[in-house]
PDB file of N, CA, C and O in Angstrom:
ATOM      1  N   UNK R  54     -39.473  -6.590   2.983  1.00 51.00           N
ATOM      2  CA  UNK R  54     -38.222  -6.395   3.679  1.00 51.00           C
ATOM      3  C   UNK R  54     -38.384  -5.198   4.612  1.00 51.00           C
ATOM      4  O   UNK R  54     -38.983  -4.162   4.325  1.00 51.00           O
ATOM      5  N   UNK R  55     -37.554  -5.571   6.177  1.00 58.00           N
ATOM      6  CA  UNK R  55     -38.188  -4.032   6.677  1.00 58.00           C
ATOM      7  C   UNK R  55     -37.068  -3.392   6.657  1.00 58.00           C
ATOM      8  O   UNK R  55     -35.994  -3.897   6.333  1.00 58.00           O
ATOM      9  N   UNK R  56     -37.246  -2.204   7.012  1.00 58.00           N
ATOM     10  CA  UNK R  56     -35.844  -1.216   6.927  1.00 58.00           C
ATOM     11  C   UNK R  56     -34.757  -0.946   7.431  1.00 58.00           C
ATOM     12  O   UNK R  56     -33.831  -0.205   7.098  1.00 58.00           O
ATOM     13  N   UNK R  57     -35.032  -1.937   8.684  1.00 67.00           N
ATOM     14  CA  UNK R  57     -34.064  -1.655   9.310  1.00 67.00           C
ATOM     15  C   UNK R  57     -32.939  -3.503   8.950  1.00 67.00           C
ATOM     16  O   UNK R  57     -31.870  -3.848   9.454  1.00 67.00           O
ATOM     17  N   UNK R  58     -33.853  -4.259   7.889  1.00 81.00           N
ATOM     18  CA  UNK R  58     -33.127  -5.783   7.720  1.00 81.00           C
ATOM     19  C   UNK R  58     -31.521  -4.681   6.334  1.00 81.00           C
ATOM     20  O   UNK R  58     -31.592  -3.657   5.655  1.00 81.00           O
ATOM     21  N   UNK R  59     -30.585  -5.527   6.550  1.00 88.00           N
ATOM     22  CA  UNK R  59     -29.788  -5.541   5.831  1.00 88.00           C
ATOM     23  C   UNK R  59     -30.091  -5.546   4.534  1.00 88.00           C
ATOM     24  O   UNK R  59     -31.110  -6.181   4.263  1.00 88.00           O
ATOM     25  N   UNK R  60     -29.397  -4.918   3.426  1.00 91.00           N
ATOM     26  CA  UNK R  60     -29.760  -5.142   1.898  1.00 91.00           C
ATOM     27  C   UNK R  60     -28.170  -5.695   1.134  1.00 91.00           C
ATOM     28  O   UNK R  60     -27.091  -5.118   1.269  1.00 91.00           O
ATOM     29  N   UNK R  61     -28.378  -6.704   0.493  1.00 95.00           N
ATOM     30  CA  UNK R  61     -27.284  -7.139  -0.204  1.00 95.00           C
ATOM     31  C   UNK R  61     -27.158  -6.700  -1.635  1.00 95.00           C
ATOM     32  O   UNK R  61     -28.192  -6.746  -2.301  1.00 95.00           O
ATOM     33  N   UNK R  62     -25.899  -6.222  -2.296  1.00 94.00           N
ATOM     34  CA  UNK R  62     -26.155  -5.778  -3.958  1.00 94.00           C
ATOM     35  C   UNK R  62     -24.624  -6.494  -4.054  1.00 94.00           C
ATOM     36  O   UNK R  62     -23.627  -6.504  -3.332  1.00 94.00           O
ATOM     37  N   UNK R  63     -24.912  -6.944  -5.041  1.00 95.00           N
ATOM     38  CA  UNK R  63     -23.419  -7.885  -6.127  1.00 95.00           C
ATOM     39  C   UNK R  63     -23.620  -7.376  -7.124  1.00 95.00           C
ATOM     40  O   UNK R  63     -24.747  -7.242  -7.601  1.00 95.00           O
ATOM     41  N   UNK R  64     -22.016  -6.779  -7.920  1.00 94.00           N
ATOM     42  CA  UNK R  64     -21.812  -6.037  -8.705  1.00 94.00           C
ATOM     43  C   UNK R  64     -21.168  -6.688  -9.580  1.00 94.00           C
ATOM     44  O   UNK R  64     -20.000  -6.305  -9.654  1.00 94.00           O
ATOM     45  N   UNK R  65     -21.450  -7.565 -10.323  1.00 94.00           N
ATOM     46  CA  UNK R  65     -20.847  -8.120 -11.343  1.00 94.00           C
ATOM     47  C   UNK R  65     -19.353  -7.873 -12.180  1.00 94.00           C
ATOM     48  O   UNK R  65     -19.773  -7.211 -13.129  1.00 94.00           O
ATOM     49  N   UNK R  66     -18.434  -7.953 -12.318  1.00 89.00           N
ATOM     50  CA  UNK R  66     -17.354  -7.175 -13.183  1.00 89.00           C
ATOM     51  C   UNK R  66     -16.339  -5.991 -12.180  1.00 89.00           C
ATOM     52  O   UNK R  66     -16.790  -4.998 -11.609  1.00 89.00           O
ATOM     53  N   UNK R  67     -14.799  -6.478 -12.187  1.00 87.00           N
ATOM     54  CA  UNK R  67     -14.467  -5.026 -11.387  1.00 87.00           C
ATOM     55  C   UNK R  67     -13.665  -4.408 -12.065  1.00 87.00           C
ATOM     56  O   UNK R  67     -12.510  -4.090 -11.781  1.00 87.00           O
ATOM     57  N   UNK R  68     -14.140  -4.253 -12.808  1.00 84.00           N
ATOM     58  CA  UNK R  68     -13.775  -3.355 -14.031  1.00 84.00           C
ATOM     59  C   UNK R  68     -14.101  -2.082 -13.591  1.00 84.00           C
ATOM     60  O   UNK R  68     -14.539  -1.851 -12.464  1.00 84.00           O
ATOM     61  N   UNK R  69     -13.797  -0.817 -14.892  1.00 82.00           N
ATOM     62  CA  UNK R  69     -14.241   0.491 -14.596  1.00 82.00           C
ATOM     63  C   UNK R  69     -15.302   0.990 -14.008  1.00 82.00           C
ATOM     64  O   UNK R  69     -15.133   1.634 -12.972  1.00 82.00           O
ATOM     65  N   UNK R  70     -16.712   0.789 -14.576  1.00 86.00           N
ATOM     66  CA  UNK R  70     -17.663   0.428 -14.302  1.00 86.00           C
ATOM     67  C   UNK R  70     -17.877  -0.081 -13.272  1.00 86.00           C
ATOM     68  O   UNK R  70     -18.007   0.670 -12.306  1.00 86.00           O
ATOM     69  N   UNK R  71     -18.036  -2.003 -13.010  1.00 89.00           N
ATOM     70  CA  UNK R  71     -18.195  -1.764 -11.510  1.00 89.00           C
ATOM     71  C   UNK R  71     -17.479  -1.332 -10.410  1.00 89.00           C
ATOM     72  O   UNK R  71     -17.724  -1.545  -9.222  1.00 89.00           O
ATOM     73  N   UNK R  72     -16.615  -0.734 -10.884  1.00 86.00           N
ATOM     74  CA  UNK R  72     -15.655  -0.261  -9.361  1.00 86.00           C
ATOM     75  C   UNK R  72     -16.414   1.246  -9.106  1.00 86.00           C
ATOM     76  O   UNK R  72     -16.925   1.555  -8.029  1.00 86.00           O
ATOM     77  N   UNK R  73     -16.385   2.160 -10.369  1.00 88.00           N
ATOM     78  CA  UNK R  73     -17.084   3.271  -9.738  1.00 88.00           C
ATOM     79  C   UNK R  73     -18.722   2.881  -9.517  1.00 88.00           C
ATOM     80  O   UNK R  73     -19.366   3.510  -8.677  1.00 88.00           O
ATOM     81  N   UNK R  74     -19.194   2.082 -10.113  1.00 91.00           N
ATOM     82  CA  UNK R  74     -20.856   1.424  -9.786  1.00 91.00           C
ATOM     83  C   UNK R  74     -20.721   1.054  -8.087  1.00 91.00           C
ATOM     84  O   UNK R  74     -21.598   1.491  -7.341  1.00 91.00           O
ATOM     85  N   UNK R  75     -19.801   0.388  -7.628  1.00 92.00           N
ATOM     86  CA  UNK R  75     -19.851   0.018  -5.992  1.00 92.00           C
ATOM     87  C   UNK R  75     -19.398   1.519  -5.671  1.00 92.00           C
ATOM     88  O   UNK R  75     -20.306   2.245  -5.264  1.00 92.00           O
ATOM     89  N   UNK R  76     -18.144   2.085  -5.793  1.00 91.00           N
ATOM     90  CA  UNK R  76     -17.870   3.222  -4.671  1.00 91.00           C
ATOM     91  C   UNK R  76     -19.495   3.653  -4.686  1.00 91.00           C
ATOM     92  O   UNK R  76     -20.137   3.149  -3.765  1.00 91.00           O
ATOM     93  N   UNK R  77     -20.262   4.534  -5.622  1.00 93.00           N
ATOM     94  CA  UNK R  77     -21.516   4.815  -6.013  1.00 93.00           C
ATOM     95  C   UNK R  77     -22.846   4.500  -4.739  1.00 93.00           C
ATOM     96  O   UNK R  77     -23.457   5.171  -3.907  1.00 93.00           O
ATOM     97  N   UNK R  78     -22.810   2.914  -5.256  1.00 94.00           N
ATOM     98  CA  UNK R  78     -23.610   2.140  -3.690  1.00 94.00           C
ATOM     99  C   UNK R  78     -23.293   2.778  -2.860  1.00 94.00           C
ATOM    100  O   UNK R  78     -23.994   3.624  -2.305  1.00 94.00           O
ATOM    101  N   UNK R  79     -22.131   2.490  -2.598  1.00 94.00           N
ATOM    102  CA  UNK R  79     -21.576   2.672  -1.125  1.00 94.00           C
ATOM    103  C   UNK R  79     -22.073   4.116  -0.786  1.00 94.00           C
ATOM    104  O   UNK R  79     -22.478   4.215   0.372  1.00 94.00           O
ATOM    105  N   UNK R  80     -22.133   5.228  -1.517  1.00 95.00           N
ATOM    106  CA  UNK R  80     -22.086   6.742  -0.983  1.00 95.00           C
ATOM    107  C   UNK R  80     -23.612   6.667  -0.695  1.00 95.00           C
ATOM    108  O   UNK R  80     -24.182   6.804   0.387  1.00 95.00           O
ATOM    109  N   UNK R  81     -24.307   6.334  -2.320  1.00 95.00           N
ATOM    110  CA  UNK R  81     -25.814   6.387  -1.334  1.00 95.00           C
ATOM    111  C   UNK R  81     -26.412   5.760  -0.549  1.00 95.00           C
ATOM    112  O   UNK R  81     -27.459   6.236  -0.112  1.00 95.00           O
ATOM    113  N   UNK R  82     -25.944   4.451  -0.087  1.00 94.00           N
ATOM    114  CA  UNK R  82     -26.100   3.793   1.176  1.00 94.00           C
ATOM    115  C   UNK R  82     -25.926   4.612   2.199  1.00 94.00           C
ATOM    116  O   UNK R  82     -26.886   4.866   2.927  1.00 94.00           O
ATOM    117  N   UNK R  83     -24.192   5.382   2.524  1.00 94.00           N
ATOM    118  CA  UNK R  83     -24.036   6.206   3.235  1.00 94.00           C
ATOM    119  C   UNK R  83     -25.182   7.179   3.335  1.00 94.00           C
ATOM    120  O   UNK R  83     -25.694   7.249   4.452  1.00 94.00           O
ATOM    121  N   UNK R  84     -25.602   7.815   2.549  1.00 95.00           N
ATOM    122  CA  UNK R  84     -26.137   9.081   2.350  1.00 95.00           C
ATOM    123  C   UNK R  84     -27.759   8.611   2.685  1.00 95.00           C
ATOM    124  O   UNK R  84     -28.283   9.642   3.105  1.00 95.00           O
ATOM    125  N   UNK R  85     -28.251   8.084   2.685  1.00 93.00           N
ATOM    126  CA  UNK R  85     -29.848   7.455   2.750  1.00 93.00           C
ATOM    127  C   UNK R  85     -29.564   6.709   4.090  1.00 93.00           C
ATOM    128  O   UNK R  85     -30.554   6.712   4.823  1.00 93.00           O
ATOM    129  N   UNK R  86     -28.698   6.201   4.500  1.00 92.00           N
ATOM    130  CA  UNK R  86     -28.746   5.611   6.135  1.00 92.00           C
ATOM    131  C   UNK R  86     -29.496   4.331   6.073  1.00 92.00           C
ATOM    132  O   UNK R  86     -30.267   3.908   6.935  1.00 92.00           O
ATOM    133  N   UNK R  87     -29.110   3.652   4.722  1.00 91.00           N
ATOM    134  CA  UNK R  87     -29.149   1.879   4.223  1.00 91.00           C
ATOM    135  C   UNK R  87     -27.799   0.983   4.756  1.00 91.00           C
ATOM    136  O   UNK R  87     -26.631   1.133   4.399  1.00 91.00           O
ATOM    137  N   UNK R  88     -28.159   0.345   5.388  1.00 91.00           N
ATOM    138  CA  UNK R  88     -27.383  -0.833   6.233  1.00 91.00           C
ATOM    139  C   UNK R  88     -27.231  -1.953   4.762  1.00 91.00           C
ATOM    140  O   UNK R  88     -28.040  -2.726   4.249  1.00 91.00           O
ATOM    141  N   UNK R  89     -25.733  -1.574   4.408  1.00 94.00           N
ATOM    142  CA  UNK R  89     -25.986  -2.871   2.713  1.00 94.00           C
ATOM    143  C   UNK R  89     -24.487  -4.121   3.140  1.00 94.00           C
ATOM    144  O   UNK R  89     -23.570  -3.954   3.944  1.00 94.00           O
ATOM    145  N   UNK R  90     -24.757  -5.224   2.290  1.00 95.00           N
ATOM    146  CA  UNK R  90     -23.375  -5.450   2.103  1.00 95.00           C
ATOM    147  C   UNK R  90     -23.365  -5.662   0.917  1.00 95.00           C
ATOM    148  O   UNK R  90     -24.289  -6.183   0.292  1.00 95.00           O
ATOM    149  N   UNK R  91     -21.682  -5.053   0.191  1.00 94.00           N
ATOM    150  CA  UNK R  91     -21.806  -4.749  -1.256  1.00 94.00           C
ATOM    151  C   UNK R  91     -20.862  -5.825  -1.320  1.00 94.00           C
ATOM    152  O   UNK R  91     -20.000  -5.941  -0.448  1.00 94.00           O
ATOM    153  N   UNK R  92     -20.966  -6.714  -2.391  1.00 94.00           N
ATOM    154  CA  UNK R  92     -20.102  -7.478  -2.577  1.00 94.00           C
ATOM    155  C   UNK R  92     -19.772  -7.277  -4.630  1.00 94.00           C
ATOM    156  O   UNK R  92     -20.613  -7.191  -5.525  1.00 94.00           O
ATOM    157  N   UNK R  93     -18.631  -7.270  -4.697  1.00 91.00           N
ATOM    158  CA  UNK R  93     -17.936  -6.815  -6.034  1.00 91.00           C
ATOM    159  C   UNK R  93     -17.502  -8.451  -6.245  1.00 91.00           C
ATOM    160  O   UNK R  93     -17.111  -9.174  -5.328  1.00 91.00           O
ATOM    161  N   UNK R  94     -17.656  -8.847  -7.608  1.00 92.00           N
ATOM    162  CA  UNK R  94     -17.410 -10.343  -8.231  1.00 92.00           C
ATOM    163  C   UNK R  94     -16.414  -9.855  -9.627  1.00 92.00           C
ATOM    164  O   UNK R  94     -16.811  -9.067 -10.486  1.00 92.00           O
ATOM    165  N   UNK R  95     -15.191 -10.448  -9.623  1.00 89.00           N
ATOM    166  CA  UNK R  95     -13.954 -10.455 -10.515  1.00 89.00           C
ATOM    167  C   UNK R  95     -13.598 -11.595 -10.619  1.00 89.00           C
ATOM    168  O   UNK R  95     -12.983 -12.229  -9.762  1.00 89.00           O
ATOM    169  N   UNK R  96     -14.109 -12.157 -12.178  1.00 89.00           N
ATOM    170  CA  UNK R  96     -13.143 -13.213 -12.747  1.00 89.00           C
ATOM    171  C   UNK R  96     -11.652 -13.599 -12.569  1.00 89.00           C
ATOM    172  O   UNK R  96     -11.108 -14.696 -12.444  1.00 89.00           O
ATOM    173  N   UNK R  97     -11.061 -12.040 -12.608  1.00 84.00           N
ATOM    174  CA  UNK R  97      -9.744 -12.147 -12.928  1.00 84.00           C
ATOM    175  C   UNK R  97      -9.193 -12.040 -11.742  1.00 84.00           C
ATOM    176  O   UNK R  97      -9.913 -12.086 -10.745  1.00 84.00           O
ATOM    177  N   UNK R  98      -7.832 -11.881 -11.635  1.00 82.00           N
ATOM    178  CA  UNK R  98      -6.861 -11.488 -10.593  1.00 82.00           C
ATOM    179  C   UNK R  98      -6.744  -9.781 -10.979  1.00 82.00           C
ATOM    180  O   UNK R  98      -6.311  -9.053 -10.086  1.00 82.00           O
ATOM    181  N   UNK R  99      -7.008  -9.360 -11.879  1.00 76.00           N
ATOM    182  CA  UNK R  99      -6.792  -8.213 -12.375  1.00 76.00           C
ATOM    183  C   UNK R  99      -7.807  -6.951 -12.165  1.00 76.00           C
ATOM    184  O   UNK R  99      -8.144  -6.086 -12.974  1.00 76.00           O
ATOM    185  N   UNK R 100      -8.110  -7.106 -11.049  1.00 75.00           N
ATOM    186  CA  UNK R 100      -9.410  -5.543 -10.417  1.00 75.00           C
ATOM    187  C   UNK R 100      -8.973  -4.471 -10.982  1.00 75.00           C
ATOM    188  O   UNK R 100      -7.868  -3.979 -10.754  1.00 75.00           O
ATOM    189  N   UNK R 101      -9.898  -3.983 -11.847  1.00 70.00           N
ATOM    190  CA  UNK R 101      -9.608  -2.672 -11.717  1.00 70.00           C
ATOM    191  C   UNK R 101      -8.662  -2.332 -12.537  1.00 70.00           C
ATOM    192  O   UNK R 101      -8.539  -1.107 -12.563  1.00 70.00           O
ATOM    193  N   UNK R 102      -7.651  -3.102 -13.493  1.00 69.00           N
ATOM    194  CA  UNK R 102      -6.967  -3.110 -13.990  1.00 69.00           C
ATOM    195  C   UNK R 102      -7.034  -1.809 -15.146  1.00 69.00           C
ATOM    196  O   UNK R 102      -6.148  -0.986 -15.376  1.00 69.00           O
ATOM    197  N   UNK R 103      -7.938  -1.887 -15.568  1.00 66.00           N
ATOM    198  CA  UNK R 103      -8.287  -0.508 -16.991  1.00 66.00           C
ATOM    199  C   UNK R 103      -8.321   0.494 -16.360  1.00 66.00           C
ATOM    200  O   UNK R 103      -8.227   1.331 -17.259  1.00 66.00           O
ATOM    201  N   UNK R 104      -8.371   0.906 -15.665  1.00 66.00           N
ATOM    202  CA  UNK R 104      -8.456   2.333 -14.511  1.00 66.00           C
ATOM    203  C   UNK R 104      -7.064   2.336 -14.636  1.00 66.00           C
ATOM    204  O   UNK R 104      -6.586   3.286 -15.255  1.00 66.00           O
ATOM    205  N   UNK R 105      -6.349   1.537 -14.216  1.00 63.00           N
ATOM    206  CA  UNK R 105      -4.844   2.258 -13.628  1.00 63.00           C
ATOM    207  C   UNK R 105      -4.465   2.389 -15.637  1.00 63.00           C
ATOM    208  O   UNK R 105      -4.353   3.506 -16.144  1.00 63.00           O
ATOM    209  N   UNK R 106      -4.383   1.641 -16.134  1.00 60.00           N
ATOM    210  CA  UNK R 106      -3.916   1.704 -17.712  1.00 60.00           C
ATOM    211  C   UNK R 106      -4.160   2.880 -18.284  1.00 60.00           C
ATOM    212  O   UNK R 106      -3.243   3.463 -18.863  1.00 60.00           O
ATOM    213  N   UNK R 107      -5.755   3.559 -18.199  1.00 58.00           N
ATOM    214  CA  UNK R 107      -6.275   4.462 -18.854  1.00 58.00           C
ATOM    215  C   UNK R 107      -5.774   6.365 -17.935  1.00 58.00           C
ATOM    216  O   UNK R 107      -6.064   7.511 -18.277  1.00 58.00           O
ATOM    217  N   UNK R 108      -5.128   5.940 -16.995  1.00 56.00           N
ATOM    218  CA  UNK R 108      -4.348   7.395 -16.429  1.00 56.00           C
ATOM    219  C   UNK R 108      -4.985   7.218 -14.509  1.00 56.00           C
ATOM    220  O   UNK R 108      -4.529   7.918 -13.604  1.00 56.00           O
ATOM    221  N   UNK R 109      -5.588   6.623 -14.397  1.00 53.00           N
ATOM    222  CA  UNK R 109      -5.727   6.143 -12.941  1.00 53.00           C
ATOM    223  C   UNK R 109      -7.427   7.372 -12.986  1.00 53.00           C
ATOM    224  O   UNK R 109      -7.368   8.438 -12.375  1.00 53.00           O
ATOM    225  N   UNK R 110      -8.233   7.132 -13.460  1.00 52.00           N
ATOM    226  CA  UNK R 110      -9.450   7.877 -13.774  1.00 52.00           C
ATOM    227  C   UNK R 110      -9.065   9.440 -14.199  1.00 52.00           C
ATOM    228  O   UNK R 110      -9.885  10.263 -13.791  1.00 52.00           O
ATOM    229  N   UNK R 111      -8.179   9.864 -14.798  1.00 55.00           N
ATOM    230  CA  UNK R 111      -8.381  11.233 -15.226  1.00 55.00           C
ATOM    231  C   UNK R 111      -8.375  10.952 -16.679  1.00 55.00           C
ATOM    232  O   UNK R 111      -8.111  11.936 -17.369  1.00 55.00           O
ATOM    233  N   UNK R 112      -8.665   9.542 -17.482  1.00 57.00           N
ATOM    234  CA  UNK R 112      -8.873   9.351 -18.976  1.00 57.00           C
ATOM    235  C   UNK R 112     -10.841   9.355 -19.223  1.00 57.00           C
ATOM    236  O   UNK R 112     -11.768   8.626 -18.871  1.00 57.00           O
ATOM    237  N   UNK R 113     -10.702  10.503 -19.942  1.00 57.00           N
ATOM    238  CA  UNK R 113     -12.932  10.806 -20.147  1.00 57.00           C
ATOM    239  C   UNK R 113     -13.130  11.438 -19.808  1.00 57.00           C
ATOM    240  O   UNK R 113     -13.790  12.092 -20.615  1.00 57.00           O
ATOM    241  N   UNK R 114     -12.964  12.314 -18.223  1.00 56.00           N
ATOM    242  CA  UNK R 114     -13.399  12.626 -17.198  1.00 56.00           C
ATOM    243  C   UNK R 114     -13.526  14.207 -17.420  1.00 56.00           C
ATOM    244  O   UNK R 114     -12.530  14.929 -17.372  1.00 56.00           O
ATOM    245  N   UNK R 115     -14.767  14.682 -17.657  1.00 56.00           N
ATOM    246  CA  UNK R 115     -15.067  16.048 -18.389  1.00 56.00           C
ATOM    247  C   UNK R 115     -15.360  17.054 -17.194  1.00 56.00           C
ATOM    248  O   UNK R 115     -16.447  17.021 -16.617  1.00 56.00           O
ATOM    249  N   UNK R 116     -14.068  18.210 -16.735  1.00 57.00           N
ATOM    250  CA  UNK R 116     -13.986  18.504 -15.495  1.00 57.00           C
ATOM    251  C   UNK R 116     -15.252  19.039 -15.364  1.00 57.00           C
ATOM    252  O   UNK R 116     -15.889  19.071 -16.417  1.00 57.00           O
ATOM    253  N   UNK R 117     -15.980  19.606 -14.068  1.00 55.00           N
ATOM    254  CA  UNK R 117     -17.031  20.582 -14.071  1.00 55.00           C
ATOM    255  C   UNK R 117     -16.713  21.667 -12.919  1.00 55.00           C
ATOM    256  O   UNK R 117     -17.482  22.609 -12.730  1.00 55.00           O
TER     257      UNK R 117
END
């Protein structure tokens, strides 16, 4: 593949996990100057749904 061809990543689940797993992609794509398309795959109608339930990400989240 050369570097300058497009890179595709599918993220299975848009759940907690893959939602911060894509933002993630996305930054080091940004950050490395990778041309991607990220595509996120959800069974449900419900993206993301445990994020907003669990305090909208401030549930775990060990400040630093």
């Amino acid at each position: 593949m050369s570097p300058t061809q497009k890179k595709n990543i599918a993220i299975i689940g848009g759940g907690a996990s893959g939602t911060f797993d894509s933002v993630r992609c996305a930054e080091v794509a940004k950050e490395t100057n990778n041309d991607v398309n990220l595509w996120v795959f959800e069974a449900t109608t419900s993206f993301g749904r445990k994020v907003r339930i669990s305090g909208g990400g401030r549930c775990n989240v060990t400040p630093h």
